[in-house]
mmCIF file of C-alpha atoms in Angstrom:
data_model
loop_
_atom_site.group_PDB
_atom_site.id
_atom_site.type_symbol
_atom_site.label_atom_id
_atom_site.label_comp_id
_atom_site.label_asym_id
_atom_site.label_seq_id
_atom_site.Cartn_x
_atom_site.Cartn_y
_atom_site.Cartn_z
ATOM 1 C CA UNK O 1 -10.698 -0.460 17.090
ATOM 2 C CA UNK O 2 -9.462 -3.324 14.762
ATOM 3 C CA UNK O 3 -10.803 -6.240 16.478
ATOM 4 C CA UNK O 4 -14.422 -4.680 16.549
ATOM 5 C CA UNK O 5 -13.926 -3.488 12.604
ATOM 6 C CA UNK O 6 -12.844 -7.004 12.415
ATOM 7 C CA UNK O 7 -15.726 -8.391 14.678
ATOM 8 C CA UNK O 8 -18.579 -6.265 12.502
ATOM 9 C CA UNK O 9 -18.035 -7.907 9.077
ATOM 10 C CA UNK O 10 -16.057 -10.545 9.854
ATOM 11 C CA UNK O 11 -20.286 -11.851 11.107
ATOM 12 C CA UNK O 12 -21.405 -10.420 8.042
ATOM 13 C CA UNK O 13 -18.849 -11.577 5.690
ATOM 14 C CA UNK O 14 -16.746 -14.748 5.416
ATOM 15 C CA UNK O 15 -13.498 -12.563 4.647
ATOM 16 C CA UNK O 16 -12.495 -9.632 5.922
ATOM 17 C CA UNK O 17 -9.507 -7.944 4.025
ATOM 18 C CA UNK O 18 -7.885 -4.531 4.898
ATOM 19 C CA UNK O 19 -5.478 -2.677 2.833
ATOM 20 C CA UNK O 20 -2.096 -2.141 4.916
ATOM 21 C CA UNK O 21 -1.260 1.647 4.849
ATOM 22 C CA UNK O 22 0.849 2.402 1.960
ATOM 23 C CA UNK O 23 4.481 4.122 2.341
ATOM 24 C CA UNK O 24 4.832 7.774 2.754
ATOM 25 C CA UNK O 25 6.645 9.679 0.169
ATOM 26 C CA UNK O 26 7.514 13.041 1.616
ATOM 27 C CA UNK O 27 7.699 15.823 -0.763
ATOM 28 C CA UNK O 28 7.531 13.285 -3.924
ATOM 29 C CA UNK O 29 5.371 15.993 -6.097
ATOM 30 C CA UNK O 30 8.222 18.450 -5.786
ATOM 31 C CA UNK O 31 11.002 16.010 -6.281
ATOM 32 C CA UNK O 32 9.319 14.603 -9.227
ATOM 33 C CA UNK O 33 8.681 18.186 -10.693
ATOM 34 C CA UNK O 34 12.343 18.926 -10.027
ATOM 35 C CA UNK O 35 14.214 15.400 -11.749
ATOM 36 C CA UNK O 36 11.310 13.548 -13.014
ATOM 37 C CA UNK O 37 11.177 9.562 -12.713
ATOM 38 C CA UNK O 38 15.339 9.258 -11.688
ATOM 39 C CA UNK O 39 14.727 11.753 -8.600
ATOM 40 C CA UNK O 40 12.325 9.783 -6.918
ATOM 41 C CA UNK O 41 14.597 6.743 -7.523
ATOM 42 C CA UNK O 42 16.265 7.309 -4.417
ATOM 43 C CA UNK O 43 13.605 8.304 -2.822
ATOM 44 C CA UNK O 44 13.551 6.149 0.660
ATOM 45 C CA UNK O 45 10.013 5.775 2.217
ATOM 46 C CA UNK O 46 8.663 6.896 6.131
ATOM 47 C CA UNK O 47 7.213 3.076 7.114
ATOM 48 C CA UNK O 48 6.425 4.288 10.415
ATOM 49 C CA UNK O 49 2.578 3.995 9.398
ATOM 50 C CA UNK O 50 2.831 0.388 7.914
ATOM 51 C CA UNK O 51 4.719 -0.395 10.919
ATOM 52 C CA UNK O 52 2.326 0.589 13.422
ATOM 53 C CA UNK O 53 -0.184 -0.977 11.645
ATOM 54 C CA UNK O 54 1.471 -4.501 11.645
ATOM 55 C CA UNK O 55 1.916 -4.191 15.204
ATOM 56 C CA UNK O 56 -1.926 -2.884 15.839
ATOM 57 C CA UNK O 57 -3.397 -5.989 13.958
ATOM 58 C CA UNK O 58 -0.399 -8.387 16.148
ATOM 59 C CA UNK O 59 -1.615 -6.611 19.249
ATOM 60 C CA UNK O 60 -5.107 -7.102 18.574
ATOM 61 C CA UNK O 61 -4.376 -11.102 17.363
ATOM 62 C CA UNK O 62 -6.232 -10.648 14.051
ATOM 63 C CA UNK O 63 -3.696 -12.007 12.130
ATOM 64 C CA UNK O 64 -5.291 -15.197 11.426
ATOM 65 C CA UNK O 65 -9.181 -13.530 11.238
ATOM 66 C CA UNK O 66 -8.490 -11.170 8.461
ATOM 67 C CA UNK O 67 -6.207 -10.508 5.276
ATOM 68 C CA UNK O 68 -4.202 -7.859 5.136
ATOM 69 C CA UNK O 69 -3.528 -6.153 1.503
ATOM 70 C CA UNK O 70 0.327 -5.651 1.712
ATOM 71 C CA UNK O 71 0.827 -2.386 -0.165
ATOM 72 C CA UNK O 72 4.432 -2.406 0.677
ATOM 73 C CA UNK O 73 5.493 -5.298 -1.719
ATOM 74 C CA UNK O 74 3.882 -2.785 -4.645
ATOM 75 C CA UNK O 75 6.537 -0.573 -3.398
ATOM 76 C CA UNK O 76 9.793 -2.622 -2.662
ATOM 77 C CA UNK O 77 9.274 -5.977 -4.474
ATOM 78 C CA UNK O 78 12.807 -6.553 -5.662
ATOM 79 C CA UNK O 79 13.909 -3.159 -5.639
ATOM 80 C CA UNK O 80 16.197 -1.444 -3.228
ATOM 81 C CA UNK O 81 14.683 1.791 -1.429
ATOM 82 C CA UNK O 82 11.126 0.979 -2.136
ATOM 83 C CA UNK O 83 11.068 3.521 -4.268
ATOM 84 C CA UNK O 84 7.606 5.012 -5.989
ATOM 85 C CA UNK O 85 9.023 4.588 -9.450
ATOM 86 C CA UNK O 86 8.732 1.233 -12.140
ATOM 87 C CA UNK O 87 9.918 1.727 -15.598
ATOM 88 C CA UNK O 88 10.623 5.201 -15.267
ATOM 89 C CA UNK O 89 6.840 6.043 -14.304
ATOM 90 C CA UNK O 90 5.682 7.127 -10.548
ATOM 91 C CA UNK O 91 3.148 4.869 -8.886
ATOM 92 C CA UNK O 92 2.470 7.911 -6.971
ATOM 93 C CA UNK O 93 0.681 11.487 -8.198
ATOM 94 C CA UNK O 94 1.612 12.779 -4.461
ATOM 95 C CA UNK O 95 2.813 11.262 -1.309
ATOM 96 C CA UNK O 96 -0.405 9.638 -0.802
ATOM 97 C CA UNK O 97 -2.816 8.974 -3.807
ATOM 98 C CA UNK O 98 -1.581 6.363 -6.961
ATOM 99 C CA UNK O 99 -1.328 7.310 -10.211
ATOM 100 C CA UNK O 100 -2.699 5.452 -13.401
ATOM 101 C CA UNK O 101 -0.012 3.382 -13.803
ATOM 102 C CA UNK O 102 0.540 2.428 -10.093
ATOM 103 C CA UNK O 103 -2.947 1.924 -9.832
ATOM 104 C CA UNK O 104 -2.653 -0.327 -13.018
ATOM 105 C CA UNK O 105 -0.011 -2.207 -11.124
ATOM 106 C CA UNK O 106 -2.276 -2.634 -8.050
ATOM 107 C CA UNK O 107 -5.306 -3.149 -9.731
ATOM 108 C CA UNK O 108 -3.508 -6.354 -11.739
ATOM 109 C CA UNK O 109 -1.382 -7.416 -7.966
ATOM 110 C CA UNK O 110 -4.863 -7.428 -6.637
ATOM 111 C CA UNK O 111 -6.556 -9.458 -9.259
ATOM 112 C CA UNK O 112 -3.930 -12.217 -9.245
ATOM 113 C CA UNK O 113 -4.370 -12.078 -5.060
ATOM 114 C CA UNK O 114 -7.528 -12.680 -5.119
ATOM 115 C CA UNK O 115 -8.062 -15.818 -8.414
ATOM 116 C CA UNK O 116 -10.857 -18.348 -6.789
#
């Protein structure tokens, strides 16, 4: 399925980028409700998702026909656990939609990424 999403604009488009799934937060509304910003501190991520997807685009050798948008590093950049928190504020509203600020933080990641 990658190589022909891949295949489609990659003849339309001279880059193709995809946005790597981002980690799953289990339960991060409740814990958040519970102990605000420190609970989700230790929050550790399921990567199984991000992981499959690295392998899918390996499998499919795509690696060198498209960019991949690591949503990951937003995550874990230097801090341990990955967790969905910066400077006390979730990046997450739920386990799978950003909030302001994380979007923020994307939206600024992205614009940086992507300077001509």
């Amino acid at each position: 399925y990658l190589g022909a999403v891949a295949e489609y604009w990659g003849a339309h488009y001279d880059r193709v980028v995809l946005f790597a799934p981002m980690p799953l937060f289990e339960g991060m509304r409740k814990r958040y409700l519970r102990g605000g910003a420190p609970a989700l501190a230790t929050q550790i991520p399921d990567l199984h998702a991000t992981q499959a997807f690295g392998q899918a685009i390996a499998e499919a050798g795509l690696e060198d026909r498209i960019e991949i948008i690591d949503t990951l590093a937003l995550f874990c950049q230097d801090r341990p656990g990955c967790a969905p928190v910066i400077a006390d504020q979730p990046l997450l509203t739920d386990s799978g939609h950003l909030s302001r600020h994380g979007a923020d933080l994307l939206g600024q990641a992205l614009l940086r990424g992507f300077q001509p």
